[in-house]
mmCIF file of C-alpha atoms in Angstrom:
data_model
loop_
_atom_site.group_PDB
_atom_site.id
_atom_site.type_symbol
_atom_site.label_atom_id
_atom_site.label_comp_id
_atom_site.label_asym_id
_atom_site.label_seq_id
_atom_site.Cartn_x
_atom_site.Cartn_y
_atom_site.Cartn_z
ATOM 1 C CA MET A 231 -4.446 -10.127 -33.197
ATOM 2 C CA GLU A 232 -2.827 -12.984 -31.983
ATOM 3 C CA HIS A 233 -0.961 -10.470 -28.803
ATOM 4 C CA SER A 234 -4.383 -9.625 -28.198
ATOM 5 C CA ARG A 235 -5.787 -13.271 -27.801
ATOM 6 C CA GLN A 236 -2.595 -14.037 -26.011
ATOM 7 C CA LEU A 237 -3.065 -11.045 -23.394
ATOM 8 C CA GLY A 238 -6.520 -11.924 -23.015
ATOM 9 C CA TYR A 239 -6.027 -15.304 -22.276
ATOM 10 C CA MET A 240 -3.003 -15.022 -20.232
ATOM 11 C CA LYS A 241 -4.720 -11.953 -17.933
ATOM 12 C CA ARG A 242 -7.911 -14.460 -17.483
ATOM 13 C CA SER A 243 -5.894 -17.257 -16.463
ATOM 14 C CA LEU A 244 -4.242 -14.990 -13.778
ATOM 15 C CA PHE A 245 -7.552 -14.224 -11.903
ATOM 16 C CA ASP A 246 -8.938 -17.647 -12.629
ATOM 17 C CA GLN A 247 -6.143 -19.446 -10.798
ATOM 18 C CA GLY A 248 -6.090 -16.688 -8.044
ATOM 19 C CA TYR A 249 -3.073 -14.773 -8.584
ATOM 20 C CA LEU A 250 -4.569 -11.691 -8.927
ATOM 21 C CA ASP A 251 -7.776 -10.149 -7.730
ATOM 22 C CA GLU A 252 -10.210 -6.953 -7.942
ATOM 23 C CA GLN A 253 -7.222 -4.587 -6.938
ATOM 24 C CA PHE A 254 -5.660 -4.936 -10.101
ATOM 25 C CA TYR A 255 -8.565 -3.937 -11.774
ATOM 26 C CA GLN A 256 -8.151 -0.586 -9.267
ATOM 27 C CA LEU A 257 -4.942 -0.802 -10.768
ATOM 28 C CA GLU A 258 -5.303 -0.529 -14.591
ATOM 29 C CA GLU A 259 -8.350 1.792 -14.077
ATOM 30 C CA LEU A 260 -5.800 4.135 -12.793
ATOM 31 C CA GLN A 261 -3.971 3.824 -16.234
ATOM 32 C CA ASP A 262 -4.380 6.883 -18.633
ATOM 33 C CA GLU A 263 -2.559 8.474 -21.220
ATOM 34 C CA ALA A 264 -0.662 10.941 -18.452
ATOM 35 C CA SER A 265 0.173 7.482 -16.585
ATOM 36 C CA PRO A 266 0.486 4.871 -19.679
ATOM 37 C CA ASN A 267 2.678 2.629 -17.502
ATOM 38 C CA PHE A 268 1.537 2.878 -14.386
ATOM 39 C CA VAL A 269 0.639 -0.837 -13.536
ATOM 40 C CA GLU A 270 3.949 -1.810 -14.694
ATOM 41 C CA GLU A 271 5.547 0.469 -12.638
ATOM 42 C CA VAL A 272 3.532 0.131 -9.546
ATOM 43 C CA VAL A 273 4.234 -3.789 -9.894
ATOM 44 C CA ALA A 274 7.906 -2.942 -10.777
ATOM 45 C CA LEU A 275 8.217 -1.066 -7.431
ATOM 46 C CA PHE A 276 5.949 -3.892 -5.676
ATOM 47 C CA PHE A 277 8.566 -6.249 -6.774
ATOM 48 C CA LYS A 278 12.084 -3.973 -5.710
ATOM 49 C CA ASP A 279 10.215 -3.552 -2.298
ATOM 50 C CA SER A 280 8.833 -6.910 -1.511
ATOM 51 C CA LEU A 281 12.362 -8.170 -2.096
ATOM 52 C CA ARG A 282 13.785 -6.204 0.629
ATOM 53 C CA LEU A 283 11.047 -6.958 3.068
ATOM 54 C CA MET A 284 11.566 -10.245 2.150
ATOM 55 C CA SER A 285 15.071 -10.358 3.121
ATOM 56 C CA ASN A 286 14.427 -8.884 6.532
ATOM 57 C CA ILE A 287 11.954 -11.485 6.882
ATOM 58 C CA ASP A 288 14.557 -14.329 6.359
ATOM 59 C CA GLN A 289 17.360 -12.840 8.562
ATOM 60 C CA ALA A 290 14.043 -12.193 11.425
ATOM 61 C CA LEU A 291 13.230 -15.905 11.006
ATOM 62 C CA GLU A 292 16.907 -16.833 11.851
ATOM 63 C CA LYS A 293 17.670 -14.683 14.897
ATOM 64 C CA HIS A 294 17.082 -16.285 18.172
ATOM 65 C CA PRO A 295 15.469 -15.617 20.184
ATOM 66 C CA ARG A 296 12.870 -15.470 18.051
ATOM 67 C CA ASP A 297 10.694 -12.238 18.039
ATOM 68 C CA PHE A 298 7.335 -12.984 16.809
ATOM 69 C CA HIS A 299 6.396 -9.269 17.495
ATOM 70 C CA ARG A 300 8.820 -8.043 14.649
ATOM 71 C CA LEU A 301 7.703 -11.173 12.172
ATOM 72 C CA ASP A 302 4.621 -9.957 12.388
ATOM 73 C CA SER A 303 4.805 -6.263 11.603
ATOM 74 C CA LEU A 304 7.572 -7.063 9.028
ATOM 75 C CA MET A 305 4.475 -9.720 7.154
ATOM 76 C CA HIS A 306 2.089 -7.256 7.555
ATOM 77 C CA GLN A 307 4.623 -4.695 5.915
ATOM 78 C CA LEU A 308 4.823 -7.376 2.927
ATOM 79 C CA LYS A 309 0.770 -8.155 3.112
ATOM 80 C CA GLY A 310 0.357 -4.109 2.549
ATOM 81 C CA SER A 311 1.837 -3.839 -0.744
ATOM 82 C CA VAL A 312 0.798 -7.406 -1.845
ATOM 83 C CA SER A 313 -2.803 -6.264 -1.145
ATOM 84 C CA SER A 314 -2.471 -3.258 -2.915
ATOM 85 C CA ILE A 315 -1.502 -4.377 -6.378
ATOM 86 C CA GLY A 316 -3.866 -7.625 -6.009
ATOM 87 C CA ALA A 317 -1.682 -10.434 -5.683
ATOM 88 C CA LEU A 318 -4.135 -12.911 -3.830
ATOM 89 C CA ARG A 319 -2.479 -15.847 -3.353
ATOM 90 C CA MET A 320 0.291 -13.836 -2.252
ATOM 91 C CA LYS A 321 -1.924 -12.181 0.024
ATOM 92 C CA ASN A 322 -3.164 -15.345 1.349
ATOM 93 C CA GLU A 323 -0.166 -16.814 2.341
ATOM 94 C CA CYS A 324 0.711 -14.081 3.568
ATOM 95 C CA THR A 325 -2.370 -14.377 6.176
ATOM 96 C CA LEU A 326 -1.343 -17.733 7.027
ATOM 97 C CA PHE A 327 2.181 -16.486 8.307
ATOM 98 C CA LYS A 328 0.986 -14.465 10.505
ATOM 99 C CA GLU A 329 -1.536 -16.633 12.301
ATOM 100 C CA HIS A 330 1.596 -18.672 12.857
ATOM 101 C CA CYS A 331 3.220 -15.857 14.303
ATOM 102 C CA ASP A 332 -0.003 -15.785 16.690
ATOM 103 C CA GLU A 333 0.477 -18.935 17.861
ATOM 104 C CA GLN A 334 4.306 -18.572 18.004
ATOM 105 C CA ASN A 335 5.057 -21.295 15.834
ATOM 106 C CA ILE A 336 8.359 -20.534 14.385
ATOM 107 C CA GLU A 337 7.931 -24.098 12.208
ATOM 108 C CA GLY A 338 4.671 -22.847 10.654
ATOM 109 C CA CYS A 339 5.952 -19.326 10.321
ATOM 110 C CA GLN A 340 9.205 -21.267 8.517
ATOM 111 C CA ARG A 341 6.582 -23.387 6.338
ATOM 112 C CA SER A 342 4.440 -20.715 5.474
ATOM 113 C CA PHE A 343 7.623 -18.396 4.300
ATOM 114 C CA GLN A 344 8.560 -20.636 1.778
ATOM 115 C CA LYS A 345 5.136 -20.581 0.099
ATOM 116 C CA VAL A 346 5.326 -16.751 0.084
ATOM 117 C CA LYS A 347 8.599 -16.819 -1.866
ATOM 118 C CA ARG A 348 7.203 -19.313 -4.278
ATOM 119 C CA GLU A 349 4.170 -17.904 -4.946
ATOM 120 C CA HIS A 350 6.117 -14.174 -5.112
ATOM 121 C CA ALA A 351 8.480 -16.085 -7.665
ATOM 122 C CA ALA A 352 5.521 -17.628 -9.740
ATOM 123 C CA LEU A 353 4.071 -14.186 -9.894
ATOM 124 C CA ARG A 354 6.508 -12.238 -10.844
ATOM 125 C CA GLN A 355 7.555 -14.675 -14.020
ATOM 126 C CA LYS A 356 3.842 -14.542 -14.906
ATOM 127 C CA LEU A 357 3.695 -10.905 -14.489
ATOM 128 C CA GLU A 358 6.942 -10.130 -15.841
ATOM 129 C CA THR A 359 5.905 -12.555 -19.077
ATOM 130 C CA TYR A 360 2.270 -10.558 -19.354
ATOM 131 C CA PHE A 361 4.186 -7.051 -19.323
ATOM 132 C CA GLN A 362 5.802 -8.147 -22.236
ATOM 133 C CA LEU A 363 3.321 -9.050 -24.186
ATOM 134 C CA LEU A 364 1.546 -6.370 -23.664
ATOM 135 C CA ARG A 365 4.816 -4.319 -24.652
ATOM 136 C CA GLN A 366 4.701 -6.307 -27.563
ATOM 137 C CA ALA A 367 1.457 -5.483 -28.508
ATOM 138 C CA GLY A 368 1.952 -1.730 -28.398
ATOM 139 C CA PRO A 369 0.085 1.603 -27.609
ATOM 140 C CA ALA A 370 -3.213 0.413 -29.207
ATOM 141 C CA GLU A 371 -3.269 -2.697 -26.552
ATOM 142 C CA LYS A 372 -4.559 -1.185 -23.506
ATOM 143 C CA ALA A 373 -4.216 -3.127 -20.324
ATOM 144 C CA THR A 374 -8.264 -2.973 -19.172
ATOM 145 C CA ARG A 375 -10.292 -4.465 -17.780
ATOM 146 C CA SER A 376 -12.216 -5.169 -21.386
ATOM 147 C CA GLY A 377 -9.431 -6.861 -22.179
ATOM 148 C CA VAL A 378 -9.993 -10.304 -20.507
ATOM 149 C CA MET B 145 17.338 15.028 7.849
ATOM 150 C CA ALA B 146 18.641 13.462 10.969
ATOM 151 C CA LEU B 147 17.411 13.844 14.067
ATOM 152 C CA GLY B 148 19.044 12.160 17.310
ATOM 153 C CA GLY B 149 20.542 9.073 14.899
ATOM 154 C CA ALA B 150 16.940 8.373 13.279
ATOM 155 C CA ARG B 151 16.488 9.547 9.533
ATOM 156 C CA PHE B 152 13.284 11.041 8.568
ATOM 157 C CA ARG B 153 11.556 11.468 5.271
ATOM 158 C CA TYR B 154 8.728 14.324 4.797
ATOM 159 C CA ILE B 155 7.876 14.155 0.815
ATOM 160 C CA ILE B 156 5.900 16.584 -1.021
ATOM 161 C CA SER B 157 4.281 15.115 -3.759
ATOM 162 C CA SER B 158 3.588 16.736 -7.199
ATOM 163 C CA ASN B 159 -0.111 17.521 -6.367
ATOM 164 C CA THR B 160 1.110 19.783 -3.161
ATOM 165 C CA LEU B 161 3.435 21.888 -5.562
ATOM 166 C CA GLY B 162 0.194 23.846 -5.833
ATOM 167 C CA ARG B 163 1.081 25.326 -2.312
ATOM 168 C CA PHE B 164 4.358 26.982 -3.771
ATOM 169 C CA GLY B 165 2.878 28.739 -6.625
ATOM 170 C CA LEU B 166 2.030 26.080 -9.562
ATOM 171 C CA ALA B 167 -1.221 25.470 -10.986
ATOM 172 C CA MET B 168 -3.570 24.187 -8.283
ATOM 173 C CA GLY B 169 -7.353 25.212 -6.719
ATOM 174 C CA GLU B 170 -7.304 27.850 -4.799
ATOM 175 C CA GLY B 171 -8.276 26.448 -1.419
ATOM 176 C CA ALA B 172 -7.105 22.855 -1.944
ATOM 177 C CA LYS B 173 -7.738 20.451 0.815
ATOM 178 C CA ARG B 174 -4.665 19.853 2.349
ATOM 179 C CA ILE B 175 -4.291 15.747 3.067
ATOM 180 C CA LEU B 176 -1.795 14.266 4.839
ATOM 181 C CA LEU B 177 -0.843 10.689 4.000
ATOM 182 C CA VAL B 178 1.497 8.583 6.723
ATOM 183 C CA GLU B 179 2.105 5.467 4.990
ATOM 184 C CA ASP B 180 6.147 3.632 5.352
ATOM 185 C CA THR B 181 5.178 1.467 2.043
ATOM 186 C CA GLU B 182 6.334 3.477 -1.010
ATOM 187 C CA VAL B 183 4.009 1.080 -3.096
ATOM 188 C CA ASN B 184 0.887 2.415 -1.287
ATOM 189 C CA ARG B 185 1.818 6.076 -1.153
ATOM 190 C CA VAL B 186 2.360 5.568 -5.003
ATOM 191 C CA VAL B 187 -1.136 4.179 -5.612
ATOM 192 C CA VAL B 188 -2.893 7.174 -3.403
ATOM 193 C CA ARG B 189 -0.847 9.899 -5.249
ATOM 194 C CA ARG B 190 -2.479 8.718 -8.748
ATOM 195 C CA LEU B 191 -5.923 8.173 -7.126
ATOM 196 C CA VAL B 192 -5.788 11.930 -5.521
ATOM 197 C CA ARG B 193 -4.186 13.445 -8.693
ATOM 198 C CA GLU B 194 -7.717 14.553 -10.345
ATOM 199 C CA LEU B 195 -8.796 15.540 -7.290
ATOM 200 C CA ASN B 196 -8.440 19.230 -5.820
ATOM 201 C CA VAL B 197 -6.244 18.437 -3.023
ATOM 202 C CA SER B 198 -3.038 18.659 -1.906
ATOM 203 C CA LEU B 199 -1.041 15.970 -0.950
ATOM 204 C CA GLU B 200 1.775 15.323 1.343
ATOM 205 C CA GLU B 201 3.021 12.005 2.673
ATOM 206 C CA ALA B 202 5.180 11.274 5.820
ATOM 207 C CA GLU B 203 7.051 7.660 5.998
ATOM 208 C CA ASN B 204 6.413 7.013 9.526
ATOM 209 C CA GLY B 205 4.597 8.050 12.896
ATOM 210 C CA GLN B 206 7.103 10.252 13.829
ATOM 211 C CA ALA B 207 7.648 11.952 10.735
ATOM 212 C CA ALA B 208 4.110 12.709 10.849
ATOM 213 C CA VAL B 209 3.888 14.605 14.574
ATOM 214 C CA ASP B 210 7.063 16.048 13.898
ATOM 215 C CA LEU B 211 5.162 17.997 10.437
ATOM 216 C CA ILE B 212 2.555 18.474 12.946
ATOM 217 C CA ARG B 213 4.310 19.914 15.805
ATOM 218 C CA GLY B 214 6.373 21.991 13.371
ATOM 219 C CA GLY B 215 2.911 23.986 12.635
ATOM 220 C CA ARG B 216 1.567 22.066 9.371
ATOM 221 C CA THR B 217 -1.464 22.204 9.585
ATOM 222 C CA TYR B 218 -4.118 19.284 7.220
ATOM 223 C CA ASP B 219 -7.564 19.057 6.491
ATOM 224 C CA LEU B 220 -7.292 15.271 6.832
ATOM 225 C CA ILE B 221 -4.887 12.508 7.803
ATOM 226 C CA LEU B 222 -4.616 8.927 6.431
ATOM 227 C CA MET B 223 -2.820 7.201 8.841
ATOM 228 C CA ASP B 224 -1.487 3.485 8.397
ATOM 229 C CA LYS B 225 -0.902 1.218 11.172
ATOM 230 C CA GLU B 226 2.273 -0.701 11.048
ATOM 231 C CA MET B 227 5.160 1.852 10.250
ATOM 232 C CA PRO B 228 8.755 2.022 11.771
ATOM 233 C CA VAL B 229 9.782 4.295 14.252
ATOM 234 C CA VAL B 230 6.618 5.528 15.818
ATOM 235 C CA ASP B 231 3.661 3.137 14.511
ATOM 236 C CA GLY B 232 -0.107 4.720 13.579
ATOM 237 C CA HIS B 233 -1.657 4.156 16.933
ATOM 238 C CA GLU B 234 1.522 5.941 18.999
ATOM 239 C CA ALA B 235 0.879 8.452 16.148
ATOM 240 C CA THR B 236 -2.459 9.184 16.434
ATOM 241 C CA ARG B 237 -2.178 9.494 20.412
ATOM 242 C CA GLN B 238 0.554 12.436 19.807
ATOM 243 C CA ILE B 239 -1.185 13.964 17.457
ATOM 244 C CA ARG B 240 -4.259 14.073 19.664
ATOM 245 C CA SER B 241 -2.248 15.227 22.774
ATOM 246 C CA LEU B 242 -1.119 17.904 21.302
ATOM 247 C CA GLY B 243 -5.014 19.487 20.542
ATOM 248 C CA VAL B 244 -5.284 18.359 16.847
ATOM 249 C CA THR B 245 -8.674 17.464 15.586
ATOM 250 C CA THR B 246 -8.271 17.071 12.222
ATOM 251 C CA PRO B 247 -9.645 14.407 10.849
ATOM 252 C CA ILE B 248 -7.730 10.853 11.272
ATOM 253 C CA VAL B 249 -8.950 7.873 9.204
ATOM 254 C CA ALA B 250 -7.111 4.814 10.502
ATOM 255 C CA LEU B 251 -5.894 2.017 7.258
ATOM 256 C CA SER B 252 -4.891 -0.989 7.838
ATOM 257 C CA GLY B 253 -4.460 -3.885 5.659
ATOM 258 C CA ASP B 254 -6.141 -6.161 8.649
ATOM 259 C CA SER B 255 -9.574 -5.327 9.684
ATOM 260 C CA LEU B 256 -9.503 -6.753 13.437
ATOM 261 C CA GLU B 257 -11.714 -5.853 15.599
ATOM 262 C CA SER B 258 -8.814 -5.230 18.114
ATOM 263 C CA ASP B 259 -6.867 -2.892 15.254
ATOM 264 C CA ARG B 260 -10.374 -0.612 14.858
ATOM 265 C CA ASP B 261 -10.755 -0.432 19.091
ATOM 266 C CA LEU B 262 -7.064 0.510 19.054
ATOM 267 C CA PHE B 263 -7.130 2.943 16.886
ATOM 268 C CA LEU B 264 -10.505 4.891 17.809
ATOM 269 C CA GLN B 265 -9.147 4.906 21.523
ATOM 270 C CA ALA B 266 -6.293 6.893 20.117
ATOM 271 C CA GLY B 267 -8.395 9.213 18.626
ATOM 272 C CA ALA B 268 -8.596 8.265 15.411
ATOM 273 C CA ASP B 269 -12.448 9.362 13.690
ATOM 274 C CA GLU B 270 -12.645 5.971 11.822
ATOM 275 C CA PHE B 271 -11.203 2.960 10.368
ATOM 276 C CA GLN B 272 -10.863 2.320 6.631
ATOM 277 C CA PRO B 273 -9.289 -1.231 5.444
ATOM 278 C CA LYS B 274 -6.413 -0.956 3.133
ATOM 279 C CA PRO B 275 -6.374 -0.808 -0.334
ATOM 280 C CA LEU B 276 -7.483 2.538 -1.113
ATOM 281 C CA THR B 277 -9.953 2.639 -3.835
ATOM 282 C CA ARG B 278 -10.679 5.549 -5.614
ATOM 283 C CA ASP B 279 -14.612 5.319 -4.591
ATOM 284 C CA LYS B 280 -13.516 4.609 -0.805
ATOM 285 C CA LEU B 281 -11.206 7.718 -0.885
ATOM 286 C CA ILE B 282 -14.169 10.081 -2.487
ATOM 287 C CA ASN B 283 -16.492 8.665 0.346
ATOM 288 C CA ILE B 284 -14.172 9.646 2.577
ATOM 289 C CA PHE B 285 -13.166 13.080 1.842
ATOM 290 C CA SER B 286 -17.481 13.535 1.316
ATOM 291 C CA ARG B 287 -17.726 12.508 4.858
ATOM 292 C CA TYR B 288 -15.283 15.183 6.104
ATOM 293 C CA GLY B 289 -16.402 17.895 3.833
ATOM 294 C CA LEU B 290 -13.586 18.079 0.879
ATOM 295 C CA ASP B 291 -14.562 19.279 -1.944
ATOM 296 C CA TYR B 292 -12.227 17.237 -4.412
ATOM 297 C CA ASP B 293 -14.047 18.765 -7.580
#
């Protein structure tokens, strides 16, 4: 019961604080008996993939002359997978980064990217805690919209 | 597979195993998903799982063009925009230049008019913002006459 309450509270706050959006619910609705850990698996894949993309962006930011087209393209890829898991705050920071690319504003890109990385780290920590709680709650506790 | 120094990967998802003799509805429609981001491919794979379609995947536009040049045919192509090697706009142009009239639905995380226009000029039939949901996918299938159940 305590796990359920904690889970409900945690999930509510992830949405209330803007970390997640409706797309996360869409992922949960794809979870079923045949794919009981679908959401956690997709999120794990996202964090693995996003680290690679962010490393590529880091390298591209260091290159001279700056290739804003490449930076925009890399961030577009990152934003794509960010959107797929419903990571709203990250998505918003990715959008700002792309705007700075359009303006060829490297300082803006660098500032934005630091925010992207911070949001990434914060979301990772929160979701790791969330899935840990979910596992502790056991198979009876399904991650569903009604769990909010 | 290596081609001139570049590497391409074609993925045949479990939904397509029916093409090789396993259980799948007769006449299942064939969808090609052209998408470089694995997370997005995994989600679409899951979305189509209960639908009577056969899904193939290409990790970039060049891989998609190669599949089609190699004689593969599809009932629908879902084409991402930003991809390495060959992007969605160029892949769409190349596919159309081969005389292929398969419906192409362009996908992009940006809903820019310029993106939409470029894709339509390249020969895409419509433009859908990402992420795809089950409802959006079902609506797409219905629009192009794909029986999915």
